[in-house]
Coordinates of C-alpha atoms in Angstrom, one line a residue:
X1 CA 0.0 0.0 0.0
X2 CA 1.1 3.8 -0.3
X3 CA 4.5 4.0 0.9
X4 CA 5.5 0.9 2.0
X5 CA 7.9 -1.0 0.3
X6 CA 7.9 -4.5 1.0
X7 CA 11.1 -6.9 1.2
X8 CA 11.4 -10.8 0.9
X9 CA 12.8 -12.2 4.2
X10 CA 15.2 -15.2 3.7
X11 CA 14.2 -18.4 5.6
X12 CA 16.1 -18.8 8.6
X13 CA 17.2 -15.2 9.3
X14 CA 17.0 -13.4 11.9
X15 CA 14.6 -11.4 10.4
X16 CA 12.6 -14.4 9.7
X17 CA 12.3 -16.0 13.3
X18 CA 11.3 -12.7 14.6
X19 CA 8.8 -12.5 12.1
X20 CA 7.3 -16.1 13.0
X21 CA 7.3 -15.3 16.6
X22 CA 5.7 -11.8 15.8
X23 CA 3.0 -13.8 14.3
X24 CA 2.4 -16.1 17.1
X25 CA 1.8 -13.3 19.4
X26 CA -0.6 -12.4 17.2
X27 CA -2.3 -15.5 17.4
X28 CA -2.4 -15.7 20.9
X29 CA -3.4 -12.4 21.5
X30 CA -6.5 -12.8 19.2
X31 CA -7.4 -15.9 21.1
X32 CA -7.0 -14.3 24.1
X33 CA -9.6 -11.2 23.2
X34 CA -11.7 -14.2 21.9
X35 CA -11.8 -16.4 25.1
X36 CA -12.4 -13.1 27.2
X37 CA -15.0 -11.6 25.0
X38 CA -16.9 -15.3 25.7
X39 CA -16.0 -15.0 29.1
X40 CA -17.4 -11.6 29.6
X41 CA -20.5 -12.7 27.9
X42 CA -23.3 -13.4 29.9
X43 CA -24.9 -16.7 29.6
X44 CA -29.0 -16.4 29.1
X45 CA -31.1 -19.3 30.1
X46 CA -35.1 -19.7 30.1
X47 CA -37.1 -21.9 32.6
X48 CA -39.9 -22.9 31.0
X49 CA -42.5 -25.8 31.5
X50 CA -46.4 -25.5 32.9
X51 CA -47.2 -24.8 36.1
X52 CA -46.0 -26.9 39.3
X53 CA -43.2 -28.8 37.1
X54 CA -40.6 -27.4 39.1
X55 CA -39.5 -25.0 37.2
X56 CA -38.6 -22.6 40.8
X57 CA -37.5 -25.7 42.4
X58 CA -34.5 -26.5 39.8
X59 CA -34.1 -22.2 40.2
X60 CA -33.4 -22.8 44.2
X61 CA -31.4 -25.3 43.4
X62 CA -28.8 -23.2 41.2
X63 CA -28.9 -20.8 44.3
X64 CA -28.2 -22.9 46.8
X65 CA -25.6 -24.9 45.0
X66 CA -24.1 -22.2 42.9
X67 CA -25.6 -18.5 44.2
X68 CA -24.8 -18.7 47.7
X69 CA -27.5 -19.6 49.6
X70 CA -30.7 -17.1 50.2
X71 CA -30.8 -13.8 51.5
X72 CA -32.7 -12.4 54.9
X73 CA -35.5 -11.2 53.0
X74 CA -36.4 -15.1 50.9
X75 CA -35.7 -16.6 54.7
X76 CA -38.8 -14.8 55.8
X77 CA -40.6 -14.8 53.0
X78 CA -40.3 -18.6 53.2
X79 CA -40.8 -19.1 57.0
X80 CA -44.4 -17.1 55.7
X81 CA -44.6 -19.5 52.7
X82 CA -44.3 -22.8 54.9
X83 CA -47.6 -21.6 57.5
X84 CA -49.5 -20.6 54.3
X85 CA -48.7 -24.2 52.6
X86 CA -49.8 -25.9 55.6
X87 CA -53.0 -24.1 55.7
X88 CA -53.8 -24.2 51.7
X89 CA -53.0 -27.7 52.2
X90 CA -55.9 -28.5 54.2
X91 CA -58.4 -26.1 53.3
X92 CA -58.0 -27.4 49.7
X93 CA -58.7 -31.1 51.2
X94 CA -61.4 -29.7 53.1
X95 CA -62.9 -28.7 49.8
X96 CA -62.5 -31.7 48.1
X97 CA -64.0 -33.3 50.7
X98 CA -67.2 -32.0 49.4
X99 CA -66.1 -32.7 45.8
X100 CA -65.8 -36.0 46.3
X101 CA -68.6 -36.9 48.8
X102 CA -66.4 -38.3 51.6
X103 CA -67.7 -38.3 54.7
X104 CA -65.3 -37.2 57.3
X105 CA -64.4 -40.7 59.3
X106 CA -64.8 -42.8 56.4
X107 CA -62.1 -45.7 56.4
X108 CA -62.0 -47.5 53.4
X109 CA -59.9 -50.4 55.2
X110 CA -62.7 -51.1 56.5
X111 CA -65.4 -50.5 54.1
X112 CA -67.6 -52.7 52.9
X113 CA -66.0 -53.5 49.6
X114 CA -63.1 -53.9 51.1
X115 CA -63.6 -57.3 52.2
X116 CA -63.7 -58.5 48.3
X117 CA -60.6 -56.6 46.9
X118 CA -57.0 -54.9 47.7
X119 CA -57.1 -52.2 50.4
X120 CA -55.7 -49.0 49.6
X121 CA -53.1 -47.4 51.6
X122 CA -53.9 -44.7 53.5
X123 CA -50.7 -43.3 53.7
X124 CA -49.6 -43.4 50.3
X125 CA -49.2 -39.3 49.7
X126 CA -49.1 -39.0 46.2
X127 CA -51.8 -38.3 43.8
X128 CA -52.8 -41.9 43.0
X129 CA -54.4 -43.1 39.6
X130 CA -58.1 -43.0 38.3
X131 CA -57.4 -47.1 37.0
X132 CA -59.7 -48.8 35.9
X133 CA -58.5 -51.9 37.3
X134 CA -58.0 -50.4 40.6
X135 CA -61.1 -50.9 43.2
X136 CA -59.5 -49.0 45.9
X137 CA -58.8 -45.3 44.1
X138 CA -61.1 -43.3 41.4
X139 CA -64.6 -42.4 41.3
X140 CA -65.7 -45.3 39.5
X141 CA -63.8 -47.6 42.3
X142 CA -66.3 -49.1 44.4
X143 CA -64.8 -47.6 47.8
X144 CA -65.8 -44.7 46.6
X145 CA -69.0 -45.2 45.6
X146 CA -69.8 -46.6 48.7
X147 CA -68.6 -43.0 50.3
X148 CA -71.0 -41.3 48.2
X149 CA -73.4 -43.2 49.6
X150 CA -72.6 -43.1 53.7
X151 CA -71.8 -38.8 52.5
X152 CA -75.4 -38.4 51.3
X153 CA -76.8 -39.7 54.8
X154 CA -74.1 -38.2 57.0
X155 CA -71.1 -36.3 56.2
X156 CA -69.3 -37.0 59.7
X157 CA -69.8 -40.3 60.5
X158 CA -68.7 -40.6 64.0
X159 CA -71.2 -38.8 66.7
X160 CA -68.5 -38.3 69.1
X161 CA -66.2 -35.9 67.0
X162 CA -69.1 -34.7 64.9
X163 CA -69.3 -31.3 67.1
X164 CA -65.8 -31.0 67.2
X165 CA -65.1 -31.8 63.3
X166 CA -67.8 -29.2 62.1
X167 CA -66.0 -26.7 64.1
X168 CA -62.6 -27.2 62.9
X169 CA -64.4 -27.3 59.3
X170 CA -66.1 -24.1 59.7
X171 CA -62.7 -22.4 61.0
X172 CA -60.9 -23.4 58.1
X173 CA -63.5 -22.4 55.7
X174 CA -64.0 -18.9 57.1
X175 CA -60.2 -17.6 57.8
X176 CA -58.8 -15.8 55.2
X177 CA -55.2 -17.0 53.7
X178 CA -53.9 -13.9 53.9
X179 CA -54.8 -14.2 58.2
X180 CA -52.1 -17.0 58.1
X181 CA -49.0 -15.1 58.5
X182 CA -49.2 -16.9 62.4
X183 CA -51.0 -19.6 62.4
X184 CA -53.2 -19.2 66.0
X185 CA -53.3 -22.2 68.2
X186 CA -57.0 -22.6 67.2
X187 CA -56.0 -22.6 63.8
X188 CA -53.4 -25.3 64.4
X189 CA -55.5 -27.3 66.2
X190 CA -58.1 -27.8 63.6
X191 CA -55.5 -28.3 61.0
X192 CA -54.2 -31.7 62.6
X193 CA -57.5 -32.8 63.5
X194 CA -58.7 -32.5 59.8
X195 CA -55.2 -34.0 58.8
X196 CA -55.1 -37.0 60.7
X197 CA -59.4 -38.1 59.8
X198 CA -59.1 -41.2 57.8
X199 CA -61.7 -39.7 55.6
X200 CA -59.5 -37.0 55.0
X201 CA -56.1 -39.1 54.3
X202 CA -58.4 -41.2 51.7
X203 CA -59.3 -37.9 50.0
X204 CA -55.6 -37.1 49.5
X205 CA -54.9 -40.5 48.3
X206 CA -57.4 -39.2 45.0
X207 CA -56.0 -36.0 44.9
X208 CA -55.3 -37.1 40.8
X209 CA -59.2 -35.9 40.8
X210 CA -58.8 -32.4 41.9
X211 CA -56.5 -29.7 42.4
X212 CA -53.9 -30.0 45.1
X213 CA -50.2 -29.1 45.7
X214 CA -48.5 -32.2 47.5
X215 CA -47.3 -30.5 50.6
X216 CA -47.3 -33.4 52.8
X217 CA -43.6 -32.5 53.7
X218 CA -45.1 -29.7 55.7
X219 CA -47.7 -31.6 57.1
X220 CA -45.6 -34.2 58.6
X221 CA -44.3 -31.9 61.2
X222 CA -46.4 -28.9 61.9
X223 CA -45.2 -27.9 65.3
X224 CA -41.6 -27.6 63.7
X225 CA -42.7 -25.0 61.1
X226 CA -45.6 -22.5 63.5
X227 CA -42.6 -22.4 66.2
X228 CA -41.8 -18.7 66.8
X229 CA -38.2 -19.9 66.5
X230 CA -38.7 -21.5 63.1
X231 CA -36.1 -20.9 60.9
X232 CA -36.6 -22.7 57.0
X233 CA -33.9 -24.9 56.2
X234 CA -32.6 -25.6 52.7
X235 CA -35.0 -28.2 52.4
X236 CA -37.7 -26.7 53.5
X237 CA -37.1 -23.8 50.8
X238 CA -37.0 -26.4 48.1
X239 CA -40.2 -27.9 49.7
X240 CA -42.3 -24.6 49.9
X241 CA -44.6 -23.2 46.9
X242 CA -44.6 -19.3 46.5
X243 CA -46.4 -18.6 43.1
X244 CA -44.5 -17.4 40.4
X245 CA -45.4 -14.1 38.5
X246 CA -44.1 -12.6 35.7
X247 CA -40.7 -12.6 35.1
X248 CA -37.7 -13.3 37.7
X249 CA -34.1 -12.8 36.9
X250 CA -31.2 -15.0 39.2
X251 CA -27.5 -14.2 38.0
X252 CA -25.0 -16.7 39.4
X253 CA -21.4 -17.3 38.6
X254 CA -20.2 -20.6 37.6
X255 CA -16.6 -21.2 36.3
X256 CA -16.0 -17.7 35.7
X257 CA -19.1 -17.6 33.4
X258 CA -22.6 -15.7 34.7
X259 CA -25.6 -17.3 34.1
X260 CA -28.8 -14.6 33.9
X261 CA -31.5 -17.4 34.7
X262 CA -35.4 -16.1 33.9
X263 CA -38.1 -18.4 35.8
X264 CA -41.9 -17.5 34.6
X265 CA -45.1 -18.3 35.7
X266 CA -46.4 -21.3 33.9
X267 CA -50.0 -21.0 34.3
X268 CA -51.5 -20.1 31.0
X269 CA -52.3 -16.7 32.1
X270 CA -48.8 -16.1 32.8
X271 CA -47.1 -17.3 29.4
X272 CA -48.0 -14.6 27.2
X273 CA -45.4 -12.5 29.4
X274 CA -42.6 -15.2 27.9
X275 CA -42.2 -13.5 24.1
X276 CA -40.6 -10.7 25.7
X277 CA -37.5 -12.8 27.4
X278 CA -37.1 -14.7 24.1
X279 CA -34.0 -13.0 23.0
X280 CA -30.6 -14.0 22.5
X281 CA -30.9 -17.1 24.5
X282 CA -28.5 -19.7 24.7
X283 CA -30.4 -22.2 26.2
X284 CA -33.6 -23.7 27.9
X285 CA -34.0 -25.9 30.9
X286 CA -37.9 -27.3 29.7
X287 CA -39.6 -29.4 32.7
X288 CA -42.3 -31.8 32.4
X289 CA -43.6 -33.5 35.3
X290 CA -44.0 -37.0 34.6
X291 CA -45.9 -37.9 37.4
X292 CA -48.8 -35.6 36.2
X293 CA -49.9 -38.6 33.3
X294 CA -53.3 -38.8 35.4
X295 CA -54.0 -35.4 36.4
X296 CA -56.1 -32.8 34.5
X297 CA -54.8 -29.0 34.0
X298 CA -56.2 -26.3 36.4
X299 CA -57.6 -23.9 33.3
X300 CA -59.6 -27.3 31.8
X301 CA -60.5 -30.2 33.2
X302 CA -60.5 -31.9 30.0
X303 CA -57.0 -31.4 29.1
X304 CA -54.6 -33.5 30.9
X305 CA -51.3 -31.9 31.9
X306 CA -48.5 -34.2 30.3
X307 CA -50.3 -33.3 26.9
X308 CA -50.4 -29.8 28.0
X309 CA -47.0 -29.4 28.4
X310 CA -46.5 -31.3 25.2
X311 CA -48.6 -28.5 23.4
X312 CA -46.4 -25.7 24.9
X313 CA -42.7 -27.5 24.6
X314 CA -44.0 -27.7 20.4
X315 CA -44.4 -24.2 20.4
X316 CA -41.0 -23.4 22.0
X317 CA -39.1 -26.3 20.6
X318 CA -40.3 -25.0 16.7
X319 CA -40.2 -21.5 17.5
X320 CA -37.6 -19.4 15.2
X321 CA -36.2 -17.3 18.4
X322 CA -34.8 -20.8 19.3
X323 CA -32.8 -22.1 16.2
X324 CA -29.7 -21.9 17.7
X325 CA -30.5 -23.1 21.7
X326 CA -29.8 -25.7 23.4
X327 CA -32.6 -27.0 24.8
X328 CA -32.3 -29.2 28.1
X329 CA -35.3 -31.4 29.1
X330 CA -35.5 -32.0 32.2
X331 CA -37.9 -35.0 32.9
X332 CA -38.7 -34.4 36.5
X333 CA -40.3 -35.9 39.6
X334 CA -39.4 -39.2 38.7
X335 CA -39.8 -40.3 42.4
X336 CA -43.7 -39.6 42.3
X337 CA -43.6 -41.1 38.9
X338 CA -41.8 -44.7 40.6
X339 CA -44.5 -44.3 43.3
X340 CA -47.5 -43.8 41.3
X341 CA -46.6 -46.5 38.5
X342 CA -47.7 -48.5 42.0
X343 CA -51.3 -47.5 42.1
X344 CA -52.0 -46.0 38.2
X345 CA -52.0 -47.3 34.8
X346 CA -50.5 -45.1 32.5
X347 CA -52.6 -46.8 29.4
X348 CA -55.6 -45.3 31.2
X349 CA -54.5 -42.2 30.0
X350 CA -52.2 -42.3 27.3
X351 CA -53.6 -45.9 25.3
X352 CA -51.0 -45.6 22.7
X353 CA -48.2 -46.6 25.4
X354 CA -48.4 -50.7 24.9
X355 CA -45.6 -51.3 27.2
X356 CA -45.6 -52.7 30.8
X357 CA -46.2 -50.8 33.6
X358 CA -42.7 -50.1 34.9
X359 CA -40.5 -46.4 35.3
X360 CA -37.8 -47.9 32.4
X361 CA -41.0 -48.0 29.8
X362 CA -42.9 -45.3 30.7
X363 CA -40.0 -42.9 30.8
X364 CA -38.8 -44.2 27.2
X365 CA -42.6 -43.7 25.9
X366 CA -42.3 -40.1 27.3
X367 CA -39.0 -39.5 26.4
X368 CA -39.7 -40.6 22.6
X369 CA -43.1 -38.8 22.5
X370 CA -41.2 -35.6 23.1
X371 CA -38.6 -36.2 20.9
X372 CA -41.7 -36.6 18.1
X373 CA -42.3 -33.4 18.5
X374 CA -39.0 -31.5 17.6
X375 CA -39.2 -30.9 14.0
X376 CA -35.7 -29.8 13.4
X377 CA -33.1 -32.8 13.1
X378 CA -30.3 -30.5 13.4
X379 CA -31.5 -29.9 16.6
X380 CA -30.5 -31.9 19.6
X381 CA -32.8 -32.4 22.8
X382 CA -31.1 -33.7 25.9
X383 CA -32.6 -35.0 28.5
X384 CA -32.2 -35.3 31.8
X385 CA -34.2 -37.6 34.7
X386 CA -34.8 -35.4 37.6
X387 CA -35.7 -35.1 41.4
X388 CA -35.6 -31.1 41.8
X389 CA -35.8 -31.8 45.6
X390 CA -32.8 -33.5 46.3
X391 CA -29.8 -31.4 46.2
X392 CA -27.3 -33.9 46.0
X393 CA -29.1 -35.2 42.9
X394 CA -29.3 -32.1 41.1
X395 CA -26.0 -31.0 41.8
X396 CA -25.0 -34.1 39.2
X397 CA -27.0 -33.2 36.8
X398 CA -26.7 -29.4 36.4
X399 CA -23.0 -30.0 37.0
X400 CA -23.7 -32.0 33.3
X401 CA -25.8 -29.2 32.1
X402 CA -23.9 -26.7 32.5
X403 CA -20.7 -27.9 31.1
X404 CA -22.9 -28.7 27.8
X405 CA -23.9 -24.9 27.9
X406 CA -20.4 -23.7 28.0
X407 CA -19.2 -26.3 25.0
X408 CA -21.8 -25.2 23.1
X409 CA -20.9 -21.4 24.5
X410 CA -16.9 -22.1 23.0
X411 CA -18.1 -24.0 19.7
X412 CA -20.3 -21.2 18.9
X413 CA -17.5 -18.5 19.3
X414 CA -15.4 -20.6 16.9
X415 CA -13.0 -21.7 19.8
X416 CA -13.6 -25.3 19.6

């Protein structure tokens, strides 16, 4: 160019060697400003799924085992959250009671149709399955057509406690959720007497035909959590259910690299606030909940909520904002799922699965009937089997997640 004159260098000067190693400082400058322009680059990922999946859960998870823990503020807000669970818990059964036309009392150990078939356990917490080869659970099962019948002549069968079970009834009924900041010993009172009725533990063994949260963690030791002394421990955090609305931000530093996680509300109302986090993400952590196979949505009790969250991961799967994410399924609650395979047949619900009854099938169906969904080929779906609850767990599996974020991070840039 211009003035510049140039001159051939003769291989093996001086000139020449100085010229090779001015060259490979180059280099290695240019790589360095490439590695710390990805390094300086924030990392954006989206929690997405329908509601209670677990989406907040996996979010508490990435705080406690890479954010540092919580701050004063969630501690209270989750000593709160663990009185208002206990109470939502119950008043919800309370309601269902009515729902379902169980009489307070009722025992179905000892019911009359018990005699012929299997007895159901009363202590089984999960939702259990509508089947239709199961006598003990569904509203087609003959226990429970029997406590439609003893509701519709009394709806607390034994005299003794009838005074006392009414009252505790009508208490929960009439105190507002928002009164439950400090749970009164009245209060607490009638919550463990309505928790420990038989009838009451059947109802929450069919809690597949309503709507219910399974807080049973809290249940199992209320005096621990209304003690003026209560302090939440990780576990309980991970156990507690505050609502999510609209759009939270965590940042947390892993490996030099922060990660800006979004968590949004998964109720339907909630996900047309999603579009506007959509950009420039790297990649998605999508949860379904398995164990939901026999439950119905909230919004319509038609729809059933693995096929709802099939109809929303097509949408974000396909969508063009997401050509170039990763997308991380994370197939979760698989404990419930083990428990539930127990009591609930999955062909009930989903009668193109012709495989046996057992977690290694029905996972497989699932994982495949996702998979059908995803119509890019270029684009890879992994998946991950999940308990959000159990730290130890999850630590495994986002330790694998996220070093599949920053490969893909590097290989993007070029560097790999």
């Amino acid at each position: 160019m211009g003035g510049c004159d140039s001159k051939e260098v003769a291989p093996g000067s001086a000139s020449a060697d100085a010229s090779k190693e001015a060259t490979a400082k180059s280099k290695d400058i240019d790589r360095q400003l490439a590695d710390e322009k990805v390094a300086s680059k924030d990392i954006k990922i989206l929690l997405l799924g329908t509601a209670e999946t677990g989406k907040s859960t996996v979010l508490k998870q990435l705080r406690i085992i890479h954010g540092g823990g919580f701050t004063d503020d969630d501690i209270t807000t989750f000593r709160y959250a663990a009185k208002r669970n206990i109470f939502d818990t119950v008043k919800t059964l309370v309601e269902a009671m009515e729902q379902l036309k169980i009489p307070y009392g009722f025992n179905p150990n000892t019911a009359k149709c018990a005699q012929k078939s299997s007895k159901p356990s009363l202590h089984h917490a999960p939702s259990l399955g509508d089947s239709k080869e199961n006598v003990g659970f569904g509203k087609h099962a003959p226990i429970a057509i029997e406590a439609a019948e003893v509701w519709a002549t009394t709806k607390i069968i034994d005299d003794a406690t009838r005074g006392e079970t009414q009252a505790a009834v009508d208490l929960i009924l009439s105190t507002h959720p928002e009164y439950t900041k400090s749970l009164p010993p009245p209060l607490v009172n009638a919550i463990k007497l309505l928790w420990n009725d038989v009838g009451v533990k059947y109802c929450f063994s069919r809690s597949n035909e309503f709507q219910i949260i399974d807080l049973s963690y809290f249940m199992q030791d209320i005096d621990r959590f209304i003690a003026s002394d209560y302090i939440p421990t990780n576990q309980d955090i991970l156990a507690s259910r505050v609502m999510t609305s609209g759009v939270c931000e965590t940042k947390v530093i892993i490996k030099g690299t922060i990660f800006r996680v979004f968590d949004v509300g998964g109720q339907r109302n909630e996900r047309r606030k999603w579009i506007h986090v959509f950009d420039n993400v790297n990649a998605i952590f999508f949860l379904f909940d398995l164990s939901a196979f026999n439950q119905v949505t909230v919004e319509d009790q038609n729809i059933n909520r693995v096929v709802e969250s099939l109809t929303v991961f097509t949408f974000i799967c396909n969508h063009n904002a997401f050509k170039k994410s990763a997308i991380m399924i994370f197939m979760n609650k698989i404990d419930l799922l083990r428990e539930k395979l127990e009591h609930s047949m999955v062909q009930d619900y989903f009668p193109e699965f012709l495989g046996t009854n057992d977690y290694k099938e029905v996972s497989k169906f699932f994982a495949e009937k996702i998979a059908s969904f995803n119509k890019n080929q270029e684009k890879q779906l992994y998946f991950h089997y999940t308990q959000a609850n159990d730290t130890t767990k999850m630590k495994a599996v986002l330790a694998t997640v996220i070093e599949s974020i920053l490969v893909n991070n590097l290989q993007s840039a070029g560097l790999m």
